[in-house]
């Protein structure tokens, strides 16, 4: 017992941020359950969720401080089930900051839409906790449990608006298909364990090192495992749930699970494919090739026919996933570095887009933005806002010299450097094709003639600042990208070595 006490103490010290976040969530849950009944009697329940939102931002910032000032940088915890290193710290900081921003841009939306249930914030924090554990998991069992903590909270969030048939349908579809993918993940993990006798990712990497004969059971296990992960990031052909869930969920929920879960799963794929399963490169390479090609083709053609904004953004994100998979497909340090650059630019651009969507509200109808055509005449009624949206759209389309162009060109260069010329050519063609449906926004904003346009409510200061800073990043990153590229190259090189 004396031998294990220091090890356990060190392990618990290493997960102090996660412990603090879990205890804070439990405290909020007990507090909300107790005072919810009291407030119901007084009829003042309206403000509870907003107060919890502000408290949650403070909790996340304290958790961020605990991550930054961790007592050690390199450590394996709980018999190497979890790891602690600068790369995992960076990932956790990014997750916490992005969650803070997502909650921040949702504050006025929560108040306006009268989202009164305090469980809304609890579910977001639980999902964040699952993501933090996921990016540092070093064992198949811990990895599966972390994904389930994240996913179960997202299922409930998708169906959170119980009086809406669309939200209920979205939650049900997400739950059924998500449960199927979790079953595939568990089945694949079981096969890998059965044929290797190991669940630790580091031990699995050692087992496959130099192995000449690969069992068909291992190939099947890896196929099921990757299929489940591709579902989580809505890569084609496992993307069918994404447009329906995007459309059915309330906008603040959609903004959350369209940004962070994809970031964590792509980072997980990056670590698994280039660490644990790198020796199986010939097995997982064709899977990513097929998914990548199908993702960008499906996104390019399906988005052409979309009229609803959230469905359009769903197909747009599927196309971005295709470019991310192209960077993973190269199998080089440069490819990994450029995947990180693409991810960060995608996350910041997505925050800007969803800040815009959550801010738009028409004075005449008092409704939020639903259809793309509702942007008619925005260039006349609000020129500054229209110009901002145009810059964002051009960046997403990959127009030079904006940040989106830098992300796409770096990924395509990594494909060319790896002699994947056919993939690079398909990427360029689909990027040109996608420019058509992105330019449709510019046509609607500036050139579609409407006799009567509905004025918009003024955007609150919080979102204005966030949109402004995001816009500066999008515009000026191309002029001086060296600090970001150098920093992410260091992380990629450190990870591989």
Short mmCIF file of C-alpha atoms in Angstrom, two decimals, residues 292 295-296 318-328 339 342 407-408 411-412 414 423-424 426-432 434:
data_model
loop_
_atom_site.label_atom_id
_atom_site.label_comp_id
_atom_site.label_asym_id
_atom_site.label_seq_id
_atom_site.Cartn_x
_atom_site.Cartn_y
_atom_site.Cartn_z
CA UNK A 292 -11.78 11.78 -48.35
CA UNK A 295 -16.57 13.69 -48.61
CA UNK A 296 -15.45 16.51 -50.90
CA UNK A 318 -18.31 17.67 -44.59
CA UNK A 319 -16.17 19.19 -47.34
CA UNK A 320 -13.74 20.59 -44.77
CA UNK A 321 -13.47 17.15 -43.19
CA UNK A 322 -12.39 15.85 -46.60
CA UNK A 323 -9.49 18.30 -46.69
CA UNK A 324 -8.51 17.35 -43.15
CA UNK A 325 -8.43 13.69 -44.13
CA UNK A 326 -6.18 14.60 -47.06
CA UNK A 327 -3.60 15.94 -44.61
CA UNK A 328 -3.84 12.78 -42.53
CA UNK A 339 -3.87 19.50 -40.52
CA UNK A 342 -6.41 23.83 -41.07
CA UNK A 407 -5.30 26.40 -45.04
CA UNK A 408 -6.36 24.80 -48.32
CA UNK A 411 -3.00 20.86 -47.36
CA UNK A 412 -2.85 20.56 -51.16
CA UNK A 414 1.34 18.39 -48.58
CA UNK A 423 -5.94 13.74 -54.81
CA UNK A 424 -4.54 17.25 -55.21
CA UNK A 426 -9.59 16.46 -57.28
CA UNK A 427 -9.15 18.85 -54.33
CA UNK A 428 -8.57 21.80 -56.65
CA UNK A 429 -11.52 20.93 -58.91
CA UNK A 430 -13.95 20.51 -56.02
CA UNK A 431 -12.65 23.71 -54.41
CA UNK A 432 -13.43 25.60 -57.62
CA UNK A 434 -17.58 24.88 -54.15
#
